[in-house]
mmCIF file of C-alpha atoms and ligand atoms in Angstrom:
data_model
loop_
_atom_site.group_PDB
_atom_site.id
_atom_site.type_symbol
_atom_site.label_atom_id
_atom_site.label_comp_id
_atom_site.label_asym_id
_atom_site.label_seq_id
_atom_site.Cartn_x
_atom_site.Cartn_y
_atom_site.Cartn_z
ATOM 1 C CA UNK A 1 29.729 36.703 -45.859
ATOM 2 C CA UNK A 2 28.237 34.142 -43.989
ATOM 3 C CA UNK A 3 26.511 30.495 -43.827
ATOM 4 C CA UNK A 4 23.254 30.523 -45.670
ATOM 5 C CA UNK A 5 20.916 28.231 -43.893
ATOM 6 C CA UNK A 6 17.830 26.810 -45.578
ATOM 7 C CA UNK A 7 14.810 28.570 -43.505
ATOM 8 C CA UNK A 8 11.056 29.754 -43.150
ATOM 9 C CA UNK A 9 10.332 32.236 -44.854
ATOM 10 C CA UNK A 10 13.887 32.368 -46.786
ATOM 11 C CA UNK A 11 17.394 31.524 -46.232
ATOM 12 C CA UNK A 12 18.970 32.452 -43.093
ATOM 13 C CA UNK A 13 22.606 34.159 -43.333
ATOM 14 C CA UNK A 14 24.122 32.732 -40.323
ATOM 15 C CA UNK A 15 27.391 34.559 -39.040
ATOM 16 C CA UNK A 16 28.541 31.630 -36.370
ATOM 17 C CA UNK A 17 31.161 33.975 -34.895
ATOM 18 C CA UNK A 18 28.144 36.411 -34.007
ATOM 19 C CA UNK A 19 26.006 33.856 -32.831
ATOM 20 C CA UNK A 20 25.055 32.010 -29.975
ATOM 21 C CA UNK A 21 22.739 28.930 -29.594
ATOM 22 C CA UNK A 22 20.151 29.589 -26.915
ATOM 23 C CA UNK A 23 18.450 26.405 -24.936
ATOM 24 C CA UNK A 24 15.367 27.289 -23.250
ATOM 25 C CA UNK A 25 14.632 25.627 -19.785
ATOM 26 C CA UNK A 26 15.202 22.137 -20.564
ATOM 27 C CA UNK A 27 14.715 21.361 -17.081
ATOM 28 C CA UNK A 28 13.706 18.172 -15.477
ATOM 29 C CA UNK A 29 10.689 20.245 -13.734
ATOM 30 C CA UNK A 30 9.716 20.274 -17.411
ATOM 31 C CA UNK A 31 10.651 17.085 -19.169
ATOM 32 C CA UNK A 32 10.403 14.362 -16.620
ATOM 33 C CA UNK A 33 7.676 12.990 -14.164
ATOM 34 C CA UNK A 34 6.980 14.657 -11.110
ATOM 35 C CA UNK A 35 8.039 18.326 -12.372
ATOM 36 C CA UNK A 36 5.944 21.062 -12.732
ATOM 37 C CA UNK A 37 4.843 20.095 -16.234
ATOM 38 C CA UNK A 38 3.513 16.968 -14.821
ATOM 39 C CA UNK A 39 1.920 19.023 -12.082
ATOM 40 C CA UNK A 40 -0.057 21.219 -14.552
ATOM 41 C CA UNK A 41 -1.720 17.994 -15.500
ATOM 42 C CA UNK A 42 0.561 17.826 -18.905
ATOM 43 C CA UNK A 43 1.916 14.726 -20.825
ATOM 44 C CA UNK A 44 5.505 15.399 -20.334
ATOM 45 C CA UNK A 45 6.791 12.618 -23.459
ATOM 46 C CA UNK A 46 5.606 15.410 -26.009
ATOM 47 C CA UNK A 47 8.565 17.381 -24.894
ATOM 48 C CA UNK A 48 11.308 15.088 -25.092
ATOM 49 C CA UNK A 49 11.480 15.085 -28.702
ATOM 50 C CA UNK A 50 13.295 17.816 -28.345
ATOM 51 C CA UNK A 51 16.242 16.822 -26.671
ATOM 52 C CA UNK A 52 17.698 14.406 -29.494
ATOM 53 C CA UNK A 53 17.747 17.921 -32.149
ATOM 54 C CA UNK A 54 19.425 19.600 -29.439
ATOM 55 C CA UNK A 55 21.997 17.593 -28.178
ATOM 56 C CA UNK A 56 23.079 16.881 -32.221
ATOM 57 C CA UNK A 57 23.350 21.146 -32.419
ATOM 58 C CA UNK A 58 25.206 21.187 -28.830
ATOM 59 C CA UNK A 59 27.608 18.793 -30.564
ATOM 60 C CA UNK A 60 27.930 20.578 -33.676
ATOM 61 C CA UNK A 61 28.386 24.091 -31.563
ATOM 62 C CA UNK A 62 30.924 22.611 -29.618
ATOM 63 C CA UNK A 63 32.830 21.152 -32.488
ATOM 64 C CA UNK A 64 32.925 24.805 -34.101
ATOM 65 C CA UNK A 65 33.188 26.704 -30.795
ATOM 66 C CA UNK A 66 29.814 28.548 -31.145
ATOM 67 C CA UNK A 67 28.940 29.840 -28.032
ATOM 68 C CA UNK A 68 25.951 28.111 -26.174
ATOM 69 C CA UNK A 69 24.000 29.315 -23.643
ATOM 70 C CA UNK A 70 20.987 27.772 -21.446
ATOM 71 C CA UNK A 71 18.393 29.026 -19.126
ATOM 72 C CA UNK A 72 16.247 27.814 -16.079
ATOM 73 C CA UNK A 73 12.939 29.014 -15.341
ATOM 74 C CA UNK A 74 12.873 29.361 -11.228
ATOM 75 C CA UNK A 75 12.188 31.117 -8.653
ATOM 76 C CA UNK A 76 14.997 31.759 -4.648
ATOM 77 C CA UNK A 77 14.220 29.193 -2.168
ATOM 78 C CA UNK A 78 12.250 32.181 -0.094
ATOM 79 C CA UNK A 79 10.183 32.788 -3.519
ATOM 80 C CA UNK A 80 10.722 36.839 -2.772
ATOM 81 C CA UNK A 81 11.168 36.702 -7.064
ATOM 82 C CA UNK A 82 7.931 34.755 -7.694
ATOM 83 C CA UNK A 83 5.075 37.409 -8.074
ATOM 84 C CA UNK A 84 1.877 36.386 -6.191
ATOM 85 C CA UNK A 85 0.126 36.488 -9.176
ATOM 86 C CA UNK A 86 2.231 33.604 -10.803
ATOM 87 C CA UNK A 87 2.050 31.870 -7.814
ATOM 88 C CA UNK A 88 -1.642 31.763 -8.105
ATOM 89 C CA UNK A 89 -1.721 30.567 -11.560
ATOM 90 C CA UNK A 90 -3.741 27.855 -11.849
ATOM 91 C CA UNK A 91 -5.958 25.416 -9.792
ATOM 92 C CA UNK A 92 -3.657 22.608 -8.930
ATOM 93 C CA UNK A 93 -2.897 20.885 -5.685
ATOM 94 C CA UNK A 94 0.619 21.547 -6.114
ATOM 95 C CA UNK A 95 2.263 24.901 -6.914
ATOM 96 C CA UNK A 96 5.577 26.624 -7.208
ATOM 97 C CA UNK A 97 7.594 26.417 -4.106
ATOM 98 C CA UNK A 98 5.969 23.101 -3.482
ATOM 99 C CA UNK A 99 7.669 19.828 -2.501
ATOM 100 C CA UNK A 100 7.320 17.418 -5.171
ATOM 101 C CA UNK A 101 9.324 13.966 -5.977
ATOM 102 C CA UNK A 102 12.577 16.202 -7.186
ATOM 103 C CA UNK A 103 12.639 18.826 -4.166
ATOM 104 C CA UNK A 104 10.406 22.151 -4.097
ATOM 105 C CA UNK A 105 9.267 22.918 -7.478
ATOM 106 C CA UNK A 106 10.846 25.505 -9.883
ATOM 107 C CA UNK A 107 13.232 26.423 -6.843
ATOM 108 C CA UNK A 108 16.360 26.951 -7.813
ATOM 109 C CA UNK A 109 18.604 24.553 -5.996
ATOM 110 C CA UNK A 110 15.821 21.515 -6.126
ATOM 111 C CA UNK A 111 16.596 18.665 -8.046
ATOM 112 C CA UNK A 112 14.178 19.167 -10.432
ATOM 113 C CA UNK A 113 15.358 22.902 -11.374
ATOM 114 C CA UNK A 114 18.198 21.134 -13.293
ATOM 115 C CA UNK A 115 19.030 20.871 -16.748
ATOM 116 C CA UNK A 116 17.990 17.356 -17.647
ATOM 117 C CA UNK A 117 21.565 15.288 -17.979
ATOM 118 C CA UNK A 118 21.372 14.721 -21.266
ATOM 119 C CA UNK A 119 22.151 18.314 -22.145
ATOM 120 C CA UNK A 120 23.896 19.569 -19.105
ATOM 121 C CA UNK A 121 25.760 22.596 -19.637
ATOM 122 C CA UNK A 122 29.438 22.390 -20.193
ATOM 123 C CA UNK A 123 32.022 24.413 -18.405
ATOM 124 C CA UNK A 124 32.531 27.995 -19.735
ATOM 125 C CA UNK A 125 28.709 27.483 -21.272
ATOM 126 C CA UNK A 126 26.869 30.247 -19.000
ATOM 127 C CA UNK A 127 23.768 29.297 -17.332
ATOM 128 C CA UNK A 128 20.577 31.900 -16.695
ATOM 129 C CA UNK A 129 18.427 31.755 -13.902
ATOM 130 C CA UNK A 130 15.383 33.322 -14.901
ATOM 131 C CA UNK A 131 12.169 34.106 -13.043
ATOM 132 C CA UNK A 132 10.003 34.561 -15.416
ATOM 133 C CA UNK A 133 8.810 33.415 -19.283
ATOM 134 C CA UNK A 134 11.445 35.732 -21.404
ATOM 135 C CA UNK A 135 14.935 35.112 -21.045
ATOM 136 C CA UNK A 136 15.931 38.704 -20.631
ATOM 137 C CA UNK A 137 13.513 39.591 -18.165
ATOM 138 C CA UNK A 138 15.240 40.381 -14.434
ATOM 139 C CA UNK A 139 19.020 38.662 -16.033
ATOM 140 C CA UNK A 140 22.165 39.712 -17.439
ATOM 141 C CA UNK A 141 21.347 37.556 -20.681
ATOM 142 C CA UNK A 142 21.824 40.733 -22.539
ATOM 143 C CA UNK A 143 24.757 42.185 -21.048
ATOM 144 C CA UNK A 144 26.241 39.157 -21.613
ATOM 145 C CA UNK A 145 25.399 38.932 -25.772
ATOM 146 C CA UNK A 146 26.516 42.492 -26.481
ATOM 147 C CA UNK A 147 29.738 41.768 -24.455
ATOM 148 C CA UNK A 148 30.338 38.643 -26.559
ATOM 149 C CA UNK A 149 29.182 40.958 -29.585
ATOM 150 C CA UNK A 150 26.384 38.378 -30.241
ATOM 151 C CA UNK A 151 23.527 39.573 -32.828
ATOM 152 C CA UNK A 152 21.720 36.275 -33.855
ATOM 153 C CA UNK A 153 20.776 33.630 -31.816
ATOM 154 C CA UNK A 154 19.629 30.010 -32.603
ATOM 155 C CA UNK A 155 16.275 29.468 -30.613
ATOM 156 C CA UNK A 156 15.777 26.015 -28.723
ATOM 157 C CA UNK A 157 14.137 24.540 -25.608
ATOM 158 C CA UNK A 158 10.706 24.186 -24.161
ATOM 159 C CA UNK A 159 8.046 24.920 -24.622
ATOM 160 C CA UNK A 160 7.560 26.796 -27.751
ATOM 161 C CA UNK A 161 4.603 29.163 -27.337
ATOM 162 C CA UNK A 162 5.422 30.315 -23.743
ATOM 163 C CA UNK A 163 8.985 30.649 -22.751
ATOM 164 C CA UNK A 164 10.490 29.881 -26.240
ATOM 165 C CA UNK A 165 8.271 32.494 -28.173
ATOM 166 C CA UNK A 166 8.438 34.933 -25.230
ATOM 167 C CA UNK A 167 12.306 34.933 -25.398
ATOM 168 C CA UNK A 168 12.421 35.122 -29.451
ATOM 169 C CA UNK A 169 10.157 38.172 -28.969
ATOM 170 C CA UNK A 170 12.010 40.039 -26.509
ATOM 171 C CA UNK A 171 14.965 39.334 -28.363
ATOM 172 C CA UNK A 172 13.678 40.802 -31.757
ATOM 173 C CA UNK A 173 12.805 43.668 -29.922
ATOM 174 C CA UNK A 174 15.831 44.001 -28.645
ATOM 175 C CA UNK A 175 17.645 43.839 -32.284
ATOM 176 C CA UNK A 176 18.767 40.594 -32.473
ATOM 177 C CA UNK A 177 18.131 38.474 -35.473
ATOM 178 C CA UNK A 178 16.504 34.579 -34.561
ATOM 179 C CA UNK A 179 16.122 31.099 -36.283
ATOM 180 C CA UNK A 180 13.987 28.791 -33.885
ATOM 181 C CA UNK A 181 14.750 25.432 -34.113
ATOM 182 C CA UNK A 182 11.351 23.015 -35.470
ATOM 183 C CA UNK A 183 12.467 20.103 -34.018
ATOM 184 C CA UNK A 184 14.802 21.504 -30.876
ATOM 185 C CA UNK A 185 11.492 23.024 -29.335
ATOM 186 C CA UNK A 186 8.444 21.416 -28.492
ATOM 187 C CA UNK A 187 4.835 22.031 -26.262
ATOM 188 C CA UNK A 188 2.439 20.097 -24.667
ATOM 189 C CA UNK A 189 0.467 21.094 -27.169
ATOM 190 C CA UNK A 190 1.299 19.791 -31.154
ATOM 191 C CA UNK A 191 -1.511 22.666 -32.293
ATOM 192 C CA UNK A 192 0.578 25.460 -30.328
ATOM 193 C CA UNK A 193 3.772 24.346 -31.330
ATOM 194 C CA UNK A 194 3.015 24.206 -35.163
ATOM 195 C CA UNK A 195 1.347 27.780 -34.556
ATOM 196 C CA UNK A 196 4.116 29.148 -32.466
ATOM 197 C CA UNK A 197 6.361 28.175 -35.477
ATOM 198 C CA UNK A 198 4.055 29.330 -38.063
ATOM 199 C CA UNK A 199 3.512 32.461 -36.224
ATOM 200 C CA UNK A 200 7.332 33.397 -35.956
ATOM 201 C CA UNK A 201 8.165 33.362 -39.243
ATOM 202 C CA UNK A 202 4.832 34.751 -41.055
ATOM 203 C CA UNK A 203 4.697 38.185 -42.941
ATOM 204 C CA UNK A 204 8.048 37.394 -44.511
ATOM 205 C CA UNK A 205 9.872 36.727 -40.624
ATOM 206 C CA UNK A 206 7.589 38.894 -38.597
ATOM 207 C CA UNK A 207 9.686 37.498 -35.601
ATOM 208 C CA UNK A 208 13.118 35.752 -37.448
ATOM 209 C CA UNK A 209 13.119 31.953 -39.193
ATOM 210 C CA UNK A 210 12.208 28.621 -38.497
ATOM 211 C CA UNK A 211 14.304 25.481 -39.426
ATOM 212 C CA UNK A 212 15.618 22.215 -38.721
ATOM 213 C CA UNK A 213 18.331 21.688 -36.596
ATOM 214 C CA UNK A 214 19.365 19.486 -39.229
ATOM 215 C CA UNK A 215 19.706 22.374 -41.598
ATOM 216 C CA UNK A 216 22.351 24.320 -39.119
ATOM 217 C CA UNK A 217 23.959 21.195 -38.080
ATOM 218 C CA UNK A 218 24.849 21.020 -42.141
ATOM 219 C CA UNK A 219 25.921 23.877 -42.220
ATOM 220 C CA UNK A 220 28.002 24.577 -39.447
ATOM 221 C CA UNK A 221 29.813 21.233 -40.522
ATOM 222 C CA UNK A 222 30.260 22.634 -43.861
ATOM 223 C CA UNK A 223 31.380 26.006 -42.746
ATOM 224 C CA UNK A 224 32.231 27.171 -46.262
ATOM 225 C CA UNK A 225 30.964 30.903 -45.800
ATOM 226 C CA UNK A 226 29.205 32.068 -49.181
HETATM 227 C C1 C5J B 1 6.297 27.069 -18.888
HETATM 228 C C2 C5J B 1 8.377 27.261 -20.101
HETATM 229 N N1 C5J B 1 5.666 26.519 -19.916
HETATM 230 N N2 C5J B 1 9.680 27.061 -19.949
HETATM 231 N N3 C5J B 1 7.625 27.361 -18.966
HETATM 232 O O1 C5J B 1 5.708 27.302 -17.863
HETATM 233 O O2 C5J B 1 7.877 27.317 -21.200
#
């Protein structure tokens, strides 16, 4: 039993009871001038298609009472969780820990650490704080999916080939089954987000399934279970 969902490389059977929807860091460090993102030197509009896709599946999940969960990439005001290699990154003027137009950047706390408005978490919708690129690296994101008896997740957020496609790989690893959302994740980059997407569900789902959110919006709506 369960919803099938139109999908790369073949239908996904979606159990919505079982599943949670997963938002990746959409952060205004991220999506909105002055962040991080801008920082690195990066056009931060090719993110924000994202956020229309997502906020249309937040509704649907909301509507059917699938849980939702989001993350935020950032570091403790004293930085004692931000490796010195990380910190290091790059060759920019301003770094991690920084102040920047929305308080110190990627500090949790700061202005910019927030989700952006449009898709602020609702009450009862946890919220990780994660230091690095995976979502289950140093957080209870796992503790709290097996307590909720969660086994698939719907993949969304920013940006696709880093923390995106570092979370759907730590999650396969870790047994759960994953359907990345095309148009609820986006990069920087078109090239790497078309390749992230291409590379997650090649050799028949090497990592899970790639589709719309269009396609699990339908569905979810429809919630006849074949
Ligand atoms: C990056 C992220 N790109 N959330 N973080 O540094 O993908």
């Amino acid at each position: 039993m369960g919803l099938s969902i139109g999908a790369r490389p073949y239908p996904f059977l979606m159990h919505p009871s079982r599943t949670a929807f997963l938002v990746i860091d959409m952060q205004r460090d991220f999506l909105e001038p002055g962040g991080f993102g801008a920082a690195l030197g990066n056009d931060i509009g090719q993110l924000r298609t994202a956020i229309m896709p997502i906020k249309l599946m937040l509704d649907a999940c909301r509507a059917t009472n699938m849980m939702v969960i989001h993350t935020r990439e950032g570091h403790r005001p004293d930085l004692s969780d931000l490796s010195a290699a990380k910190h290091a990154r790059g060759r920019f003027a301003t770094r991690i820990g920084d102040a920047g137009p929305m308080g110190r950047i990627l500090v949790r706390g700061a202005a910019g650490h927030e989700i952006i408005p449009e898709l602020a978490a609702q009450p009862g919708e946890p919220v990780i704080d994660k230091p690095g690129k995976g979502a289950f690296y140093a957080t209870d994101l796992e503790a709290i999916l097996r307590g909720r008896g969660i086994t698939q997740l719907i993949i969304a957020g920013v940006t696709t080939e880093v923390c995106v496609h570092t979370t759907l790989r730590e999650a396969n690893d870790r047994g759960f089954e994953c359907l990345v959302l095309e148009d609820g994740t986006a990069s920087y980059f078109p090239e790497f987000h078309r390749a992230a997407l291409d590379m997650a569900c090649a050799q028949d789902g090497i990592f899970g399934w790639v589709a719309p959110a269009s396609a699990v919006i339908a569905a979810l709506r429809e919630g006849t279970e074949s």
